Tab-separated table of C-alpha atoms in Angstrom:
chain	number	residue	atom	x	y	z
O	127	UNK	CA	-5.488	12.709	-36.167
O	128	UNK	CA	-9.244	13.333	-36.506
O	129	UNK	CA	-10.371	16.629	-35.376
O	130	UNK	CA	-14.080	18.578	-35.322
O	131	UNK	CA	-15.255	20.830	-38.041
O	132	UNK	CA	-17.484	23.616	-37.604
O	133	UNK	CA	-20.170	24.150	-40.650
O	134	UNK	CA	-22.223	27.596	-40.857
O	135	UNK	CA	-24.998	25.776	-39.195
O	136	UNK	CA	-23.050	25.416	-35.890
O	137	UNK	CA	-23.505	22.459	-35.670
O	138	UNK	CA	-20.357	20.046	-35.304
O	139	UNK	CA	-19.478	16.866	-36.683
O	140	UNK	CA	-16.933	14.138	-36.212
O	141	UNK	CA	-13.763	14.318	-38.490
O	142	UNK	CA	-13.631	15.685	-41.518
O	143	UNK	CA	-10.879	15.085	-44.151
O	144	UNK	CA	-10.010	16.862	-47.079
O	145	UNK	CA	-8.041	15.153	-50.506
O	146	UNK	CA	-6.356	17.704	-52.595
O	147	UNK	CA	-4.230	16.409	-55.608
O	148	UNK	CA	-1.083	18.258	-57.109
O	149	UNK	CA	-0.939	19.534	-53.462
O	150	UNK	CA	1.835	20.870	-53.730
O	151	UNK	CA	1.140	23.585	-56.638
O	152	UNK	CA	-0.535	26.961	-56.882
O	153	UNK	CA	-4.222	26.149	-56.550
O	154	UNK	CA	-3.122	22.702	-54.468
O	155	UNK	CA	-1.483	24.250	-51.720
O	156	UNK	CA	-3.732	27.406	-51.765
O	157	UNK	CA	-6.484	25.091	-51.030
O	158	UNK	CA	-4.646	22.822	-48.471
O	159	UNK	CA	-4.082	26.163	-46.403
O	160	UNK	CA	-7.734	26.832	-46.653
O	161	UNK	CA	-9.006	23.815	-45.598
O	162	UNK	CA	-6.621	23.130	-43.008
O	163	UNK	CA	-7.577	26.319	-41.474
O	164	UNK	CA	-11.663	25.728	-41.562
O	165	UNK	CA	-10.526	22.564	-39.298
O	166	UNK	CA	-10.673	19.215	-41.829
O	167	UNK	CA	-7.457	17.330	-41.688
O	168	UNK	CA	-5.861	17.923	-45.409
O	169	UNK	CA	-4.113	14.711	-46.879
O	170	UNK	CA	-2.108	15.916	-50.014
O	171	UNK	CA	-1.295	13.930	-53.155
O	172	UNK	CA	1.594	15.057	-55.149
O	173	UNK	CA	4.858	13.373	-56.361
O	174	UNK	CA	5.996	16.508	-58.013
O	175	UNK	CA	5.610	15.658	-62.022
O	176	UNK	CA	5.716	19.518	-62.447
O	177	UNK	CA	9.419	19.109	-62.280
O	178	UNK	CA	9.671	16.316	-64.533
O	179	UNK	CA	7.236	18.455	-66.800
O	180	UNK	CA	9.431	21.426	-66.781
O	181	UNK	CA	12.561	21.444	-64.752
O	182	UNK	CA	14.058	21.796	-61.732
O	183	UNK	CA	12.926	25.124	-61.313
O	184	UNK	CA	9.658	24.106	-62.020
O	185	UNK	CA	9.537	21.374	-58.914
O	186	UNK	CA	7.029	22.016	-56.113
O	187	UNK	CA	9.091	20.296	-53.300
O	188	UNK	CA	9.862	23.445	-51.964
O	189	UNK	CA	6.135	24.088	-51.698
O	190	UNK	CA	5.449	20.786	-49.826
O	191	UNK	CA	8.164	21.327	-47.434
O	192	UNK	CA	6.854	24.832	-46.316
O	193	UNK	CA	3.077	23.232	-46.120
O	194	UNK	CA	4.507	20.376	-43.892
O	195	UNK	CA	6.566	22.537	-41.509
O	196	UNK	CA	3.269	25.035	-40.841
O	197	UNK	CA	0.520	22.805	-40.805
O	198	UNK	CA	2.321	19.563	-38.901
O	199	UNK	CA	-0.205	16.861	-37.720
O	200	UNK	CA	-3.501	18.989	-39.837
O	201	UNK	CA	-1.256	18.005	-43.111
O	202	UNK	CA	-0.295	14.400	-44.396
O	203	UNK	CA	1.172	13.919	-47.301
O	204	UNK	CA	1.828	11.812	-50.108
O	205	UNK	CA	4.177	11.193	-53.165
O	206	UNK	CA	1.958	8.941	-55.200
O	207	UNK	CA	0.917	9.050	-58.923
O	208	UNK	CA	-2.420	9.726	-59.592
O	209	UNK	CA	-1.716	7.411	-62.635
O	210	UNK	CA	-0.943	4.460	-60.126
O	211	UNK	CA	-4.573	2.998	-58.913
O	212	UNK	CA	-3.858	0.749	-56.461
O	213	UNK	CA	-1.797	3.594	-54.568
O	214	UNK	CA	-4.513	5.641	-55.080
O	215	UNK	CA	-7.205	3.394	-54.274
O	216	UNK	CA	-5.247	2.010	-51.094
O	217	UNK	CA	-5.064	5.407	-49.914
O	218	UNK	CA	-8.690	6.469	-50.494
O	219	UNK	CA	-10.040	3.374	-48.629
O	220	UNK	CA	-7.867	4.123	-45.666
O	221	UNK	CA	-9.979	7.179	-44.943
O	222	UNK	CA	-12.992	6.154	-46.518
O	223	UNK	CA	-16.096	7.923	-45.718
O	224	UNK	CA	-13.566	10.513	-43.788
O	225	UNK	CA	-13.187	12.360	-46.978
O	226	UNK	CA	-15.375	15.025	-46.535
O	227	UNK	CA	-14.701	17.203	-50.223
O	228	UNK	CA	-11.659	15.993	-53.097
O	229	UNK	CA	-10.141	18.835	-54.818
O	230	UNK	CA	-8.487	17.677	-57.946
O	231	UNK	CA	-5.963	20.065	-58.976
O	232	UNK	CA	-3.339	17.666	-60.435
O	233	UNK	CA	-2.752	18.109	-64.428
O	234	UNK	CA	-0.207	18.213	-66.986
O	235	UNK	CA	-0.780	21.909	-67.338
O	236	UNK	CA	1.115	22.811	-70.777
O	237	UNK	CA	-0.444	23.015	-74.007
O	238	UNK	CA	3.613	22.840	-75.561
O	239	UNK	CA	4.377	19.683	-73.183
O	240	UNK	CA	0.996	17.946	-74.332
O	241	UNK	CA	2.795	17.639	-78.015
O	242	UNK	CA	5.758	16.102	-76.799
O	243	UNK	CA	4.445	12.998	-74.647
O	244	UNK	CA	0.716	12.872	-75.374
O	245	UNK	CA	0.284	9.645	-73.828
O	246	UNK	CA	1.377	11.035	-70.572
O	247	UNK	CA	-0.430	13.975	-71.063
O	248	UNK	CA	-3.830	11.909	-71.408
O	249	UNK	CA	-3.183	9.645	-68.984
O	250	UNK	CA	-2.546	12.216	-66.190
O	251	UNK	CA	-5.085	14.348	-67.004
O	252	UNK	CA	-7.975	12.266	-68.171
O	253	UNK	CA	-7.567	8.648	-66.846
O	254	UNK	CA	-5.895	10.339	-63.547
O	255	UNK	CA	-9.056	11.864	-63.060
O	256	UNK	CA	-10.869	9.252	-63.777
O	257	UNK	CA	-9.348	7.421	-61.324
O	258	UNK	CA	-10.121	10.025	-58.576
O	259	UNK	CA	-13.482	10.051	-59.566
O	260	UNK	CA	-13.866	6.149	-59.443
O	261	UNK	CA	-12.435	5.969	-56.084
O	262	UNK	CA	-14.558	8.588	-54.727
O	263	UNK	CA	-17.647	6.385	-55.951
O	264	UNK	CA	-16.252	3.714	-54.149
O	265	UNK	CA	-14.972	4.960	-51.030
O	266	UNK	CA	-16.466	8.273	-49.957
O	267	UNK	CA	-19.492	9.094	-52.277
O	268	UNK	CA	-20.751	11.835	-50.433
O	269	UNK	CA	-18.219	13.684	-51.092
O	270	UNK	CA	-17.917	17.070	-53.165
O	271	UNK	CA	-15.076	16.510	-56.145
O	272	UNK	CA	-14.073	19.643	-56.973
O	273	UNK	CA	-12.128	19.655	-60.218
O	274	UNK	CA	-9.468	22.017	-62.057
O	275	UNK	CA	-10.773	22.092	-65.197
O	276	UNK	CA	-9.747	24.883	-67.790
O	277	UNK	CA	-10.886	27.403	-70.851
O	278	UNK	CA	-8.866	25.796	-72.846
O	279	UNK	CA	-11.766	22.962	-73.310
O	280	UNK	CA	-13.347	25.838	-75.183
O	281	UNK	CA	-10.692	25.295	-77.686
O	282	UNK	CA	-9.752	28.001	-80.224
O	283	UNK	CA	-13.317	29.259	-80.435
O	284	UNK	CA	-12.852	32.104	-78.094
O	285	UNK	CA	-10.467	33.247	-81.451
O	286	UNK	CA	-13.769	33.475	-83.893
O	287	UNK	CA	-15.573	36.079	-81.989
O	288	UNK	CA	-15.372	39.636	-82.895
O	289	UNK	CA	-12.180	41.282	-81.777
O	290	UNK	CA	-10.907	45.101	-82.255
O	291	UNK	CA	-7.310	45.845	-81.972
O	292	UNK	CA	-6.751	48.979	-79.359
O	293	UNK	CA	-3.164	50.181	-78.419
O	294	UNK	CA	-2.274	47.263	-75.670
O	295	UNK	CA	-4.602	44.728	-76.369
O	296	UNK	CA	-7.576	43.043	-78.401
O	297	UNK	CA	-10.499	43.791	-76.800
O	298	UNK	CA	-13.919	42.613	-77.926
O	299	UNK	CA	-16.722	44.026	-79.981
O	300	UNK	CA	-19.332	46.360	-78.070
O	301	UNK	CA	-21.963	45.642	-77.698
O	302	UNK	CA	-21.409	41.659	-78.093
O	303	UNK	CA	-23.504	39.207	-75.745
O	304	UNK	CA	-20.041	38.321	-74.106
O	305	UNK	CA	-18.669	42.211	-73.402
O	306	UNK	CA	-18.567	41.006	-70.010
O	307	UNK	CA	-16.964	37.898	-70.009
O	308	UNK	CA	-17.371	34.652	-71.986
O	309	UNK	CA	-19.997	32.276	-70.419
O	310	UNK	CA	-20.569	28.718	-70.177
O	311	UNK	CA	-22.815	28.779	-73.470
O	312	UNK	CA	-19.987	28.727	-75.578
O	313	UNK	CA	-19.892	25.184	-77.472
O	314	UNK	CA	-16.474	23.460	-77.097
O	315	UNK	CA	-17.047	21.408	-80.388
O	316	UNK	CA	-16.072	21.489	-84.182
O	317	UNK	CA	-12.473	23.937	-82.762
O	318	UNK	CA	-8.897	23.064	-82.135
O	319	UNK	CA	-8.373	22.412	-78.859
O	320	UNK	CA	-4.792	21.453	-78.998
O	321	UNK	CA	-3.603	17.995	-77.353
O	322	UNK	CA	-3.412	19.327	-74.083
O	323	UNK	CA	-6.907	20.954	-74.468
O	324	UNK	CA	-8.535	17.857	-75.269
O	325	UNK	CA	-6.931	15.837	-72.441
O	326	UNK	CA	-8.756	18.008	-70.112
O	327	UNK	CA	-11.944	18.141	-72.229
O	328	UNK	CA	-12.036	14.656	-71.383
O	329	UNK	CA	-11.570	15.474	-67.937
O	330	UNK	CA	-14.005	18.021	-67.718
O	331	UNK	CA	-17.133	15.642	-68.721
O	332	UNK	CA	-15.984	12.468	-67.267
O	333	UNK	CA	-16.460	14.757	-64.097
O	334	UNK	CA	-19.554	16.488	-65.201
O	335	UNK	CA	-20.481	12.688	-66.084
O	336	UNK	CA	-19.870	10.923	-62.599
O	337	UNK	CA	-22.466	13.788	-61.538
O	338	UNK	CA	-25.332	12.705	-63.622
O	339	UNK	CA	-24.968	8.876	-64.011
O	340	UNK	CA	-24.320	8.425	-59.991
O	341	UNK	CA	-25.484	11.526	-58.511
O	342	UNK	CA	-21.953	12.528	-57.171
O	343	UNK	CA	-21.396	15.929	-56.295
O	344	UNK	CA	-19.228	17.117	-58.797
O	345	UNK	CA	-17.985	20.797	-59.934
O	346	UNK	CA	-16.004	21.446	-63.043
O	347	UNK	CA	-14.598	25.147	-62.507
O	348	UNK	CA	-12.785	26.416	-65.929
O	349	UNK	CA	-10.366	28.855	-65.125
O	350	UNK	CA	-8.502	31.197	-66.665
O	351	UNK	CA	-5.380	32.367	-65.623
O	352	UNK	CA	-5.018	30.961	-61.745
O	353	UNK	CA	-2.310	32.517	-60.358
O	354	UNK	CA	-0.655	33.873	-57.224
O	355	UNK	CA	2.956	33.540	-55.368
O	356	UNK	CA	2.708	30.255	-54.509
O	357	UNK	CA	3.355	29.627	-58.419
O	358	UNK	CA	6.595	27.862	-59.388
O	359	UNK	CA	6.665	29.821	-62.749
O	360	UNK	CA	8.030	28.148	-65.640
O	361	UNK	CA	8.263	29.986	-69.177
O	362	UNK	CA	5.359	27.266	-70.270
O	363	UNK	CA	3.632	27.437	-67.649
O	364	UNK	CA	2.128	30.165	-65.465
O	365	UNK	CA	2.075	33.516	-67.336
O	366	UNK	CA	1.682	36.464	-64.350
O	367	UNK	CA	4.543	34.519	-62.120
O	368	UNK	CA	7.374	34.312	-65.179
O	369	UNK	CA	6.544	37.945	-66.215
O	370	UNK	CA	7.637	38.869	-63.150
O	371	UNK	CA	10.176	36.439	-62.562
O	372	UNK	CA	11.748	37.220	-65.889
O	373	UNK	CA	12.332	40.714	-64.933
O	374	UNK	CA	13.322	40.124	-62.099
O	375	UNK	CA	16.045	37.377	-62.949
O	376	UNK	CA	16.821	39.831	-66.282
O	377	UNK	CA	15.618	36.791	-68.741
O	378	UNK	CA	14.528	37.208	-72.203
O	379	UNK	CA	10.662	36.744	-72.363
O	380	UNK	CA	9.539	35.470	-75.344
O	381	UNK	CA	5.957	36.739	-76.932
O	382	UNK	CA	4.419	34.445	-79.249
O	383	UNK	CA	2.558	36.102	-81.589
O	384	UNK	CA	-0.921	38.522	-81.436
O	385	UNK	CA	1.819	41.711	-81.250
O	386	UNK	CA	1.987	40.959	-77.560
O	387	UNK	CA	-1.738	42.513	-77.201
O	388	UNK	CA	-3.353	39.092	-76.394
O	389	UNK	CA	-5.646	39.130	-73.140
O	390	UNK	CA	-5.891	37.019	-70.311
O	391	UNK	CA	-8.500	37.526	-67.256
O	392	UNK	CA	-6.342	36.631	-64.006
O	393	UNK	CA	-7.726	34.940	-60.512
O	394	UNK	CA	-5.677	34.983	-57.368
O	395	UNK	CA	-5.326	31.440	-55.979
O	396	UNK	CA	-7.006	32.672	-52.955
O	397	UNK	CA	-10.019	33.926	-54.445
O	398	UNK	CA	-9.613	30.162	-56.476
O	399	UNK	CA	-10.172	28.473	-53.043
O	400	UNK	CA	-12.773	30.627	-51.668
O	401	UNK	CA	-15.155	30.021	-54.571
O	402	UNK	CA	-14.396	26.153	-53.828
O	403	UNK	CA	-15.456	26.329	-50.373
O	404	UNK	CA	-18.539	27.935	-51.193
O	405	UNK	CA	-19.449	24.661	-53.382
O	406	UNK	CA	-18.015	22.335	-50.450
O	407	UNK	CA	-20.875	24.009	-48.261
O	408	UNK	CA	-23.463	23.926	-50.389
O	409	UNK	CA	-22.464	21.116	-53.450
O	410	UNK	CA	-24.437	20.524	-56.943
O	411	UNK	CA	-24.152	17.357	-59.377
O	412	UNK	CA	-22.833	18.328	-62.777
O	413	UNK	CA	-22.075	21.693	-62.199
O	414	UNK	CA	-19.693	23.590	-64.556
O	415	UNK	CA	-18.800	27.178	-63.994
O	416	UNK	CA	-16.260	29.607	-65.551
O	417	UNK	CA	-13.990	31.389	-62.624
O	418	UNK	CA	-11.516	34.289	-63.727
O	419	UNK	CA	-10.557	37.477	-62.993
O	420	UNK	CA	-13.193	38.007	-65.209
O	421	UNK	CA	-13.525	42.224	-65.958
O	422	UNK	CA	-12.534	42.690	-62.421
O	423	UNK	CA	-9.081	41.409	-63.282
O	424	UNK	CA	-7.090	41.003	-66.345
O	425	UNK	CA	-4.440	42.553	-68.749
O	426	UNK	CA	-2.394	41.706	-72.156
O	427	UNK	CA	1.158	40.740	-72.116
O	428	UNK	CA	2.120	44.358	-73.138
O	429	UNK	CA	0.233	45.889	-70.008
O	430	UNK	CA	1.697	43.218	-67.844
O	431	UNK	CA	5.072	44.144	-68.728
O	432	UNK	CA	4.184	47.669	-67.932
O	433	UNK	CA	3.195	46.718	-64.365
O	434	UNK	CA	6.746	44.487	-63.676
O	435	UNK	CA	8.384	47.466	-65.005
O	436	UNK	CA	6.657	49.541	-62.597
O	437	UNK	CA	7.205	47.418	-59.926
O	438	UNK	CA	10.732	46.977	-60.599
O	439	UNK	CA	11.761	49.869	-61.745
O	440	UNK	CA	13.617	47.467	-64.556
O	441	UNK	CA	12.635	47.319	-68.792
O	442	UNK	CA	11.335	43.899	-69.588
O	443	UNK	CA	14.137	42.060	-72.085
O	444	UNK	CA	11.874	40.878	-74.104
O	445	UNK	CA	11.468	38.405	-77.850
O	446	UNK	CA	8.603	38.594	-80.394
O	447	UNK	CA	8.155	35.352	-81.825
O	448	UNK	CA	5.625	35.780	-85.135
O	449	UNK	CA	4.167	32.625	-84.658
O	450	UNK	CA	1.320	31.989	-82.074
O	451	UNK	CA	1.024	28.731	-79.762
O	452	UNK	CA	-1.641	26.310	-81.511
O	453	UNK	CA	-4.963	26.747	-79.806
O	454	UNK	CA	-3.954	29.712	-77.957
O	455	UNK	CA	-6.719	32.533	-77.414
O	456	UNK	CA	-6.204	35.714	-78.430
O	457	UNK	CA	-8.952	37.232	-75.983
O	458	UNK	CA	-10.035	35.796	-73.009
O	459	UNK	CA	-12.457	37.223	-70.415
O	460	UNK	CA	-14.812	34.934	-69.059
O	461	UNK	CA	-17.696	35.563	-66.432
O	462	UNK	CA	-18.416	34.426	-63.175
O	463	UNK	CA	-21.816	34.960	-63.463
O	464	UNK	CA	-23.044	31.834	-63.592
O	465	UNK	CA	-20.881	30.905	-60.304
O	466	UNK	CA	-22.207	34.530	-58.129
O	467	UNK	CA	-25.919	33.424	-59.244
O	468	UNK	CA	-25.556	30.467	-57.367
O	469	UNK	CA	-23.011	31.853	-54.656
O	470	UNK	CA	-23.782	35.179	-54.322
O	471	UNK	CA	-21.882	35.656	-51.032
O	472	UNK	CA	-18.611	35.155	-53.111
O	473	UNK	CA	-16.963	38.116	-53.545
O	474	UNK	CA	-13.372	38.324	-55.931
O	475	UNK	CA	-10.739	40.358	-54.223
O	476	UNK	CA	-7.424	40.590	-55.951
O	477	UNK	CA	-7.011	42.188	-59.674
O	478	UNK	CA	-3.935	42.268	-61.199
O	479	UNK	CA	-1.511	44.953	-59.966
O	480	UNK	CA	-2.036	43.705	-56.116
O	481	UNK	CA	-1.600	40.244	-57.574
O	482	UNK	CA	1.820	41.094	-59.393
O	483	UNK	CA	2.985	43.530	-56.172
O	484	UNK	CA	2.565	40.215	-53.839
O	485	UNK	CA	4.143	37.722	-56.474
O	486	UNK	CA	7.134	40.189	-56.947
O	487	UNK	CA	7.350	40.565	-52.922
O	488	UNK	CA	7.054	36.862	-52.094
O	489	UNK	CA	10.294	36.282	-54.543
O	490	UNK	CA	12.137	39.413	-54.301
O	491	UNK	CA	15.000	37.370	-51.976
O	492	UNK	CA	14.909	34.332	-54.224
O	493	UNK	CA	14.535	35.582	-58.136
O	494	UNK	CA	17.524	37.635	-58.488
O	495	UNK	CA	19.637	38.078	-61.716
O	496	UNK	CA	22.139	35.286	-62.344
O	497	UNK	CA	25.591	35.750	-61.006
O	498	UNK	CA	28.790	35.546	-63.910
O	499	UNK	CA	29.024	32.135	-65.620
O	500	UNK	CA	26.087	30.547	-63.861
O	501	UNK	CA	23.420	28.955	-66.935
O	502	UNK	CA	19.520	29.310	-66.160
O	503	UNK	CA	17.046	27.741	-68.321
């Protein structure tokens, strides 16, 4: 079905088509609501590897399902590999130049997982988006790619700055050219990125690459913690939604190391999508910004478990494991400045109580404690 999109100059044009990968997780199907609802038709890529990453709980099905039964005719979607090129490729010529913006949000998303497999991990990440990017150059080169990248291609270095240790967190040195956030300026070389870090590095400026050496229209935005209820939260993988979920189930949350006072700036998958649209309306070649909650919104594990508890009225069961995750950052804030100088009509909306009060609402039916005899994960 091709349908009419209205852009802010009011002027219309003829059919409009929007490719989001990994459609059917957090940012994914935050952005295929968002598009679908500024008029493109939204064709969705996602054969739900998030389960076979993590478990059943983990799957995004559900997700798809729900997206399919509100949108109807606007959504079409697709169970296909973004490993798998001639899928892909068959799929992108169909629509050709249709495709008015990708947005690649499809990953292997776990610094622990990357160890296990990190073939698969490398191949998803960096040679599936390479493959997006390729087809794009082929099929629809007009077209905005607006990639998922991640702060995690800043590797460990984030861990070297200057830290203080308060009461409930590490916070950073005043006075420090970063107080308000870590910018784009940081180098992402000589540090340990872990394997899953890397992956994504490769990612990152294959995209930032496709930019420069064709002139495509190409965004990398590294984000910190993207989160929201549309997260199927996993213990490694997607740290606001399994705080609340394991309180509310009664699990056993385990803290890897830092005394439970490392930070983490948190985004709302809706103020994710909004910054993507601004770039869809008014695209750049090459650019890379930093999105986050930035100082707006974020909080260490031990403050986070202070707001579940609040919000449940239930004590977090809780683990301390001594050890740290390799390449994990002890402080992260980074700014959006760099973004708001060149969208200044974006504005951030949700910090992180409202963001925990709607992920423990949207689940308060569905992530209950287990009944007698019944094994979770």
């Amino acid at each position: 079905m091709l349908r009419w999109f209205l852009p802010p100059t009011d002027q219309e044009w003829l059919v409009s088509v929007a490719f989001v990968t990994g459609s059917g997780g957090l940012i994914g199907s935050e952005a295929v609501r968002h598009f679908a609802g500024l008029g493109l038709d939204v064709v969705g890529i996602d054969n739900d590897m998030r389960q076979e990453f993590f478990g059943e709980e983990a799957s995004t099905a559900w997700n798809v399902r729900r997206l399919t039964d509100e949108l109807g005719e606007a959504y079409s979607h697709h169970s296909i590999d973004i490993r798998d090129r001639g899928a892909l490729g068959a799929l992108f010529k169909r629509y050709g130049r249709d495709v008015a913006v990708v947005i690649h949000t499809a990953a292997q998303p776990s610094h622990d997982w990357a160890v296990r497999d990190p073939f698969t991990d490398f191949d998803v990440n960096a040679a599936g988006t390479l493959n997006v990017l390729q087809n794009v150059r082929e099929h629809c080169i007009e077209a905005p790619v607006i990639h998922c990248s991640t702060n995690k291609v800043y590797g460990d270095r984030p861990n070297s700055l200057p830290l203080v240790e308060l009461e409930t967190r590490w916070e950073i040195e005043p006075g420090h050219p970063y107080e308000q956030g870590i910018r784009e300026d940081m180098s992402i070389d000589a540090c340990l990125h872990s394997i899953f870090g890397a992956s994504k590095v490769a990612a990152d400026v294959m995209v930032q690459e496709y930019g420069r050496y064709f002139g495509m229209k190409t965004a990398c935005f590294r984000g910190g913690t993207l989160t929201g209820p549309a997260h199927s939260a996993t213990e490694l993988h997607g740290f606001l939604g399994y705080v609340m979920r394991a309180n509310m189930e009664r699990r056993t949350y385990k803290i890897f190391g830092y005394q439970g006072k490392q930070v983490r700036d948190a985004i709302h998958s809706s103020d994710v999508v909004s910054a993507f649209e601004a770039f869809f309306r008014n695209p750049r070649s090459a650019a890379v910004y930093n999105l986050g909650g930035g100082r707006h919104s974020n909080t260490s594990n031990r403050e986070a478990f202070a707001l579940a508890e609040q919000i449940t009225d239930q004590e977090m069961i809780t683990e301390y494991v001594e050890a740290n995750r390799i390449g994990d950052h002890k402080w992260w804030i980074g700014s959006n400045e760099a973004f708001q100088a060149d969208y200044p009509d974006w504005k951030q909306v949700y910090d992180v109580p409202m963001i925990m009060r709607e992920i423990y609402e949207a689940n308060v039916d569905k992530w209950v404690p287990a009944r007698d005899g019944e094994v979770r994960p």
